[in-house]
XYZ file of C-alpha atoms in Angstrom:
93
model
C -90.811 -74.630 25.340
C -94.229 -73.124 25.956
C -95.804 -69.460 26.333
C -99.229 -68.125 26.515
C -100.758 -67.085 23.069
C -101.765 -63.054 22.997
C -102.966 -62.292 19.857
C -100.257 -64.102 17.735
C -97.079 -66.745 18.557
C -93.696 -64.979 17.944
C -91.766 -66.228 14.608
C -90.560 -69.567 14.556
C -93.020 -70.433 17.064
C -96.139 -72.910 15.842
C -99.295 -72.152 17.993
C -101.670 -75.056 19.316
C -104.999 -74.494 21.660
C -103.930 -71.492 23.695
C -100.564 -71.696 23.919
C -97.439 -70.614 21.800
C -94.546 -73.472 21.549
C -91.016 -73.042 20.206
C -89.069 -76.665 19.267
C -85.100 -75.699 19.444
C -83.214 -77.841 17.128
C -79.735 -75.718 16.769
C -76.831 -77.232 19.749
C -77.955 -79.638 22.124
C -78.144 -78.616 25.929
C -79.313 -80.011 29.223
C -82.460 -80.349 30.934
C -81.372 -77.085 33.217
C -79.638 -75.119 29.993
C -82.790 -75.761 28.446
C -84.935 -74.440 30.746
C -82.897 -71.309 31.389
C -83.020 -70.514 27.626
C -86.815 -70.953 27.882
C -87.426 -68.781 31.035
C -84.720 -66.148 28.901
C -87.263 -65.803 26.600
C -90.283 -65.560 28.777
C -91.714 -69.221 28.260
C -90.708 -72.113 30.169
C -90.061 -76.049 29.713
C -93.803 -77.376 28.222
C -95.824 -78.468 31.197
C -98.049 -81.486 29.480
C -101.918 -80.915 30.923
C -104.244 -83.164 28.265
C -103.551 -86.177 26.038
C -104.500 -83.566 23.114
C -101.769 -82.020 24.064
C -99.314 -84.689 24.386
C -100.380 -85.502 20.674
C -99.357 -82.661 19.169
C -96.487 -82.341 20.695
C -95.206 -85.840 19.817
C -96.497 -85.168 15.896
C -94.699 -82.117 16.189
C -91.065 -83.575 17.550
C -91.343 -86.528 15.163
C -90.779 -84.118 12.105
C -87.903 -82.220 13.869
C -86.443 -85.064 15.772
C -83.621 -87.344 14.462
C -80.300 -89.051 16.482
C -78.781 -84.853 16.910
C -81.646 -83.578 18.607
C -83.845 -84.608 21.120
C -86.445 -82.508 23.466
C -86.966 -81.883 27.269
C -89.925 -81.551 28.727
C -90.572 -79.739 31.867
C -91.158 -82.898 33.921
C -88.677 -83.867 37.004
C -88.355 -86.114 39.612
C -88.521 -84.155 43.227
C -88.259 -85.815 46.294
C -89.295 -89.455 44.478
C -92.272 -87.556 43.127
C -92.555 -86.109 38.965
C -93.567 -83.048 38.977
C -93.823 -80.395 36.314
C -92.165 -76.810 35.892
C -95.452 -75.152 37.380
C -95.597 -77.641 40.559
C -98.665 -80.020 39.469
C -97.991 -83.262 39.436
C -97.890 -85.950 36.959
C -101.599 -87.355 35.995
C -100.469 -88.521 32.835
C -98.591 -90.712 33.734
């Protein structure tokens, strides 16, 4: 999950450009669980905007991920179209 940086990222969370993110690795939960856990703490599912981005977050999951955890992003299919959490479209693709 993602949150704007203020002046510091809460515990736990690792900061990167000008965002705060927080990688969950306790029980696994869906793609909607997920995101209401995010939006319970004020942040949402990450919304990927630059490959610089989608390079630290794939450095990042590599040292937390293994075959019990695994991470959503906040990317989803509407009406045959991906779209992220914030309504932009995929242009990563």
């Amino acid at each position: 999950m993602t949150a704007l940086a203020g002046s510091t990222c809460p515990k736990d969370w690792i900061h990167f450009q000008e965002s705060c993110y927080f990688f969950y690795n306790l029980n696994w939960k869906t793609w909607n669980e997920s995101r209401q856990f995010c939006q319970s703490m004020k942040s949402d599912l990450v919304v990927i905007s630059s490959l610089e981005e989608q390079t630290f977050i794939k450095n990042t999951i590599t040292y937390y991920f293994d075959i019990w955890h695994g991470y959503w992003i906040g990317l989803q299919k509407v009406n045959n179209n991906w779209t992220w959490v914030d309504g932009s479209p995929d242009t990563l693709g």
